[in-house]
Amino acid sequence: MRVLLGSMLCQCVFASSVQQAIAVLEQENPDAAIVDPGSEGSSASPMVSGFDKIYSSLLGRVLVLSGKESEPEVKDLLERYPLPLVSRDRLLQELWGNLESLFRSKTVLSRVVDAARLVFDSFLQPMPAGVRATQLPARRMVYQSENLMADLWLEPQTDSRHIALVGQIVDSARPDRQFDTVPVVLQGRKGAIALATTNKFGEFHFNFDFEPSVTLEIEVRGNHWVSVVLPCMEWAQRAAFAGS
């Protein structure tokens, strides 16, 4: 593989494990990544379990090598993510064409991002008598971008820095539209925190450590994303430790 990529005039960095790959991505910003789940005959399970972090850092710039018989974990991975696939038996014929398409997408196509607007916030509703905002255990917000609606429920965990976020995306013009396996990226100040994909009902969830500001990015169709900027999360920190 190293020789083949070198012959294509590619400068390469190799990682032998998911942990090494994540460490490399913290230092480098490669044009593309090639993932080999079955390298050196090892099990694909460790790679699959850490793939969310790799995918969220390299959206649209990952391709996967496959053999004749893929492990069940790899098949699940390919069903979950829209990834280009290259057969190990046809590396010479297929690798460069797939890499070239990734490079071309990066240089020619710009990612379209629409900002969703807040249309409902439970914290902006009148409070019941005797209840302070810091006593509320959770917060519901609804965002809209054209016909796309993102219904979010955020709940800080008591006496903890953890926050649970449950969401659902729906099409207000087509309520029966399914948003199955839509990528949703949770972004913090320093970059991607986590990646989720929706189920057939458009639902997704995150559990994450407190961040002062977070944004959701939802890929509604190819190269077209909706950005959901959440309010400052200090309220969640106060609510989690209120009365403790």
Short mmCIF file of C-alpha atoms in Angstrom, two decimals:
data_model
loop_
_atom_site.label_atom_id
_atom_site.label_comp_id
_atom_site.label_asym_id
_atom_site.label_seq_id
_atom_site.Cartn_x
_atom_site.Cartn_y
_atom_site.Cartn_z
CA MET A 1 0.00 0.00 0.00
CA ARG A 2 2.79 2.44 0.90
CA VAL A 3 4.56 1.78 -2.41
CA LEU A 4 1.35 2.10 -4.40
CA LEU A 5 0.40 5.42 -2.82
CA GLY A 6 3.95 6.68 -3.22
CA SER A 7 3.80 5.90 -6.93
CA MET A 8 0.73 8.15 -7.06
CA LEU A 9 2.84 10.97 -5.55
CA CYS A 10 0.82 10.87 -2.33
CA GLN A 11 2.43 11.85 0.95
CA CYS A 12 1.19 9.36 3.51
CA VAL A 13 0.95 8.94 7.25
CA PHE A 14 0.21 5.43 8.49
CA ALA A 15 -1.54 4.46 11.72
CA SER A 16 -1.68 0.87 12.94
CA SER A 17 -4.59 1.38 15.34
CA VAL A 18 -7.64 3.56 15.86
CA GLN A 19 -5.92 5.33 18.74
CA GLN A 20 -2.96 6.21 16.53
CA ALA A 21 -5.29 7.40 13.76
CA ILE A 22 -7.15 9.71 16.14
CA ALA A 23 -3.83 11.06 17.45
CA VAL A 24 -2.70 11.74 13.87
CA LEU A 25 -5.95 13.58 13.09
CA GLU A 26 -5.34 15.87 16.04
CA GLN A 27 -2.06 16.95 14.42
CA GLU A 28 -2.76 16.59 10.68
CA ASN A 29 -5.55 17.50 8.27
CA PRO A 30 -5.23 14.93 5.46
CA ASP A 31 -7.00 15.25 2.13
CA ALA A 32 -8.32 11.71 2.48
CA ALA A 33 -8.13 8.63 4.68
CA ILE A 34 -8.02 4.96 3.67
CA VAL A 35 -9.42 2.59 6.28
CA ASP A 36 -8.44 -1.08 6.14
CA PRO A 37 -10.60 -2.95 8.70
CA GLY A 38 -8.88 -6.29 8.10
CA SER A 39 -5.25 -5.16 8.03
CA GLU A 40 -2.77 -7.80 9.14
CA GLY A 41 -5.61 -10.24 9.76
CA SER A 42 -6.76 -8.47 12.90
CA SER A 43 -10.36 -8.21 14.05
CA ALA A 44 -12.34 -5.27 12.72
CA SER A 45 -14.16 -4.69 16.02
CA PRO A 46 -11.69 -2.17 17.55
CA MET A 47 -11.64 -0.13 14.35
CA VAL A 48 -15.42 -0.09 14.04
CA SER A 49 -15.89 0.94 17.67
CA GLY A 50 -13.71 4.03 17.18
CA PHE A 51 -14.85 4.94 13.69
CA ASP A 52 -17.25 7.73 14.77
CA LYS A 53 -14.33 9.95 15.76
CA ILE A 54 -12.48 9.33 12.48
CA TYR A 55 -15.57 9.88 10.33
CA SER A 56 -16.60 13.11 12.08
CA SER A 57 -13.11 14.55 11.53
CA LEU A 58 -12.99 13.58 7.84
CA LEU A 59 -16.53 14.00 6.56
CA GLY A 60 -16.67 13.00 2.90
CA ARG A 61 -12.96 12.09 2.77
CA VAL A 62 -12.89 8.44 3.87
CA LEU A 63 -12.83 5.27 1.78
CA VAL A 64 -12.77 1.67 2.97
CA LEU A 65 -10.87 -1.37 1.71
CA SER A 66 -12.77 -4.63 1.61
CA GLY A 67 -12.06 -8.28 0.97
CA LYS A 68 -14.23 -10.98 -0.52
CA GLU A 69 -15.57 -11.88 2.91
CA SER A 70 -16.17 -8.89 5.17
CA GLU A 71 -16.72 -9.27 8.88
CA PRO A 72 -20.26 -8.51 10.15
CA GLU A 73 -18.95 -5.36 11.88
CA VAL A 74 -17.64 -4.03 8.56
CA LYS A 75 -20.93 -4.74 6.82
CA ASP A 76 -22.76 -2.83 9.56
CA LEU A 77 -20.29 0.04 9.16
CA LEU A 78 -20.92 0.26 5.43
CA GLU A 79 -24.67 0.22 5.98
CA ARG A 80 -24.40 3.00 8.55
CA TYR A 81 -22.12 5.38 6.65
CA PRO A 82 -22.09 6.38 2.96
CA LEU A 83 -18.50 5.27 2.28
CA PRO A 84 -16.73 4.57 -1.03
CA LEU A 85 -15.59 0.95 -1.15
CA VAL A 86 -12.46 -0.40 -2.85
CA SER A 87 -11.77 -4.10 -3.23
CA ARG A 88 -8.30 -5.22 -2.12
CA ASP A 89 -8.19 -7.42 -5.22
CA ARG A 90 -8.62 -4.37 -7.47
CA LEU A 91 -6.44 -1.77 -5.76
CA LEU A 92 -4.51 -0.93 -8.92
CA GLN A 93 -7.69 -0.46 -10.94
CA GLU A 94 -9.90 1.30 -8.39
CA LEU A 95 -7.86 3.08 -5.72
CA TRP A 96 -6.68 6.12 -7.66
CA GLY A 97 -10.08 6.78 -9.24
CA ASN A 98 -11.76 6.81 -5.84
CA LEU A 99 -9.06 8.99 -4.28
CA GLU A 100 -9.22 11.40 -7.20
CA SER A 101 -12.97 11.82 -6.72
CA LEU A 102 -12.40 12.68 -3.05
CA PHE A 103 -9.70 15.21 -3.95
CA ARG A 104 -11.90 16.72 -6.65
CA SER A 105 -14.83 17.00 -4.25
CA LYS A 106 -12.65 18.90 -1.82
CA THR A 107 -11.35 21.40 -4.36
CA VAL A 108 -14.39 21.86 -6.60
CA LEU A 109 -17.38 21.40 -4.32
CA SER A 110 -17.94 23.64 -1.33
CA ARG A 111 -20.07 22.38 1.51
CA VAL A 112 -23.41 24.18 1.67
CA VAL A 113 -24.44 25.06 5.22
CA ASP A 114 -27.78 26.62 6.16
CA ALA A 115 -28.30 28.06 9.63
CA ALA A 116 -31.46 26.91 11.38
CA ARG A 117 -33.44 29.43 13.41
CA LEU A 118 -34.89 28.88 16.86
CA VAL A 119 -38.70 28.72 16.74
CA PHE A 120 -39.43 27.36 20.23
CA ASP A 121 -37.59 27.41 23.55
CA SER A 122 -39.21 26.06 26.70
CA PHE A 123 -37.09 28.46 28.77
CA LEU A 124 -38.82 31.39 27.07
CA GLN A 125 -42.24 30.20 28.21
CA PRO A 126 -43.78 31.64 31.41
CA MET A 127 -42.49 29.86 34.52
CA PRO A 128 -44.96 28.27 36.96
CA ALA A 129 -45.28 30.21 40.19
CA GLY A 130 -42.41 29.53 42.59
CA VAL A 131 -40.18 27.81 40.00
CA ARG A 132 -36.85 29.32 38.93
CA ALA A 133 -35.24 28.60 35.55
CA THR A 134 -32.24 26.99 37.27
CA GLN A 135 -34.58 24.44 38.86
CA LEU A 136 -35.85 23.13 35.55
CA PRO A 137 -34.37 19.67 34.88
CA ALA A 138 -34.45 19.86 31.08
CA ARG A 139 -34.89 22.21 28.15
CA ARG A 140 -36.74 21.69 24.88
CA MET A 141 -35.88 23.65 21.75
CA VAL A 142 -37.15 23.45 18.19
CA TYR A 143 -35.18 24.76 15.21
CA GLN A 144 -36.27 25.23 11.61
CA SER A 145 -34.49 25.50 8.26
CA GLU A 146 -36.94 25.63 5.35
CA ASN A 147 -39.09 22.50 5.85
CA LEU A 148 -36.63 20.78 8.16
CA MET A 149 -37.55 20.81 11.85
CA ALA A 150 -35.10 19.72 14.56
CA ASP A 151 -36.79 18.97 17.88
CA LEU A 152 -34.22 18.82 20.69
CA TRP A 153 -34.41 17.81 24.35
CA LEU A 154 -31.42 18.61 26.56
CA GLU A 155 -31.14 17.29 30.09
CA PRO A 156 -28.17 17.87 32.43
CA GLN A 157 -27.32 14.91 34.64
CA THR A 158 -27.66 15.67 38.35
CA ASP A 159 -24.37 16.46 40.13
CA SER A 160 -22.47 15.70 36.94
CA ARG A 161 -20.81 17.41 33.99
CA HIS A 162 -22.65 15.09 31.59
CA ILE A 163 -25.47 16.31 29.37
CA ALA A 164 -27.96 14.14 27.48
CA LEU A 165 -29.23 15.44 24.15
CA VAL A 166 -32.07 13.67 22.35
CA GLY A 167 -33.27 14.94 19.00
CA GLN A 168 -35.53 14.20 16.07
CA ILE A 169 -35.57 15.71 12.60
CA VAL A 170 -38.75 15.84 10.54
CA ASP A 171 -39.93 17.38 7.29
CA SER A 172 -42.87 19.67 8.06
CA ALA A 173 -44.05 19.48 4.43
CA ARG A 174 -43.69 15.68 4.24
CA PRO A 175 -44.35 14.18 7.69
CA ASP A 176 -43.95 10.66 6.29
CA ARG A 177 -40.42 11.35 5.00
CA GLN A 178 -37.81 9.10 6.60
CA PHE A 179 -34.43 10.41 7.71
CA ASP A 180 -32.71 7.06 8.19
CA THR A 181 -28.91 7.00 8.82
CA VAL A 182 -28.54 10.78 8.47
CA PRO A 183 -25.17 11.90 9.94
CA VAL A 184 -25.41 14.35 12.84
CA VAL A 185 -22.18 15.88 14.15
CA LEU A 186 -21.90 17.48 17.58
CA GLN A 187 -19.34 20.27 17.44
CA GLY A 188 -17.62 22.00 20.36
CA ARG A 189 -15.21 24.91 20.48
CA LYS A 190 -12.26 22.72 19.47
CA GLY A 191 -14.01 20.69 16.79
CA ALA A 192 -16.12 17.56 16.53
CA ILE A 193 -17.11 15.98 19.85
CA ALA A 194 -19.22 13.07 18.64
CA LEU A 195 -21.09 11.66 15.67
CA ALA A 196 -24.50 10.01 15.57
CA THR A 197 -26.75 8.74 12.82
CA THR A 198 -30.52 8.89 12.88
CA ASN A 199 -32.81 5.89 12.99
CA LYS A 200 -35.71 5.50 10.57
CA PHE A 201 -37.76 7.93 12.67
CA GLY A 202 -35.11 10.64 12.37
CA GLU A 203 -34.13 10.25 16.02
CA PHE A 204 -30.62 10.57 17.44
CA HIS A 205 -28.98 11.09 20.82
CA PHE A 206 -25.72 12.19 22.42
CA ASN A 207 -24.26 11.96 25.90
CA PHE A 208 -21.39 14.38 26.28
CA ASP A 209 -19.32 16.26 28.82
CA PHE A 210 -20.20 19.87 29.47
CA GLU A 211 -19.11 22.33 26.78
CA PRO A 212 -19.83 26.07 27.06
CA SER A 213 -21.04 26.18 23.45
CA VAL A 214 -22.08 23.43 21.06
CA THR A 215 -23.44 23.20 17.53
CA LEU A 216 -25.23 20.41 15.70
CA GLU A 217 -24.51 19.84 12.02
CA ILE A 218 -27.04 17.72 10.13
CA GLU A 219 -26.41 16.40 6.61
CA VAL A 220 -29.87 16.67 5.05
CA ARG A 221 -28.66 15.66 1.59
CA GLY A 222 -25.38 15.24 -0.28
CA ASN A 223 -22.98 18.08 0.59
CA HIS A 224 -25.85 20.10 2.12
CA TRP A 225 -25.84 20.61 5.88
CA VAL A 226 -28.00 22.41 8.40
CA SER A 227 -26.25 24.07 11.34
CA VAL A 228 -28.06 24.30 14.68
CA VAL A 229 -26.30 26.68 17.08
CA LEU A 230 -27.43 26.00 20.63
CA PRO A 231 -27.55 28.74 23.29
CA CYS A 232 -24.73 29.02 25.82
CA MET A 233 -24.74 25.83 27.90
CA GLU A 234 -23.98 27.48 31.25
CA TRP A 235 -27.63 26.96 32.20
CA ALA A 236 -27.07 23.19 32.10
CA GLN A 237 -24.13 23.43 34.48
CA ARG A 238 -26.16 25.51 36.91
CA ALA A 239 -29.16 23.18 36.69
CA ALA A 240 -27.03 20.08 37.27
CA PHE A 241 -25.64 21.40 40.55
CA ALA A 242 -28.63 23.43 41.73
CA GLY A 243 -29.25 22.68 45.35
CA SER A 244 -26.26 20.32 45.69
#
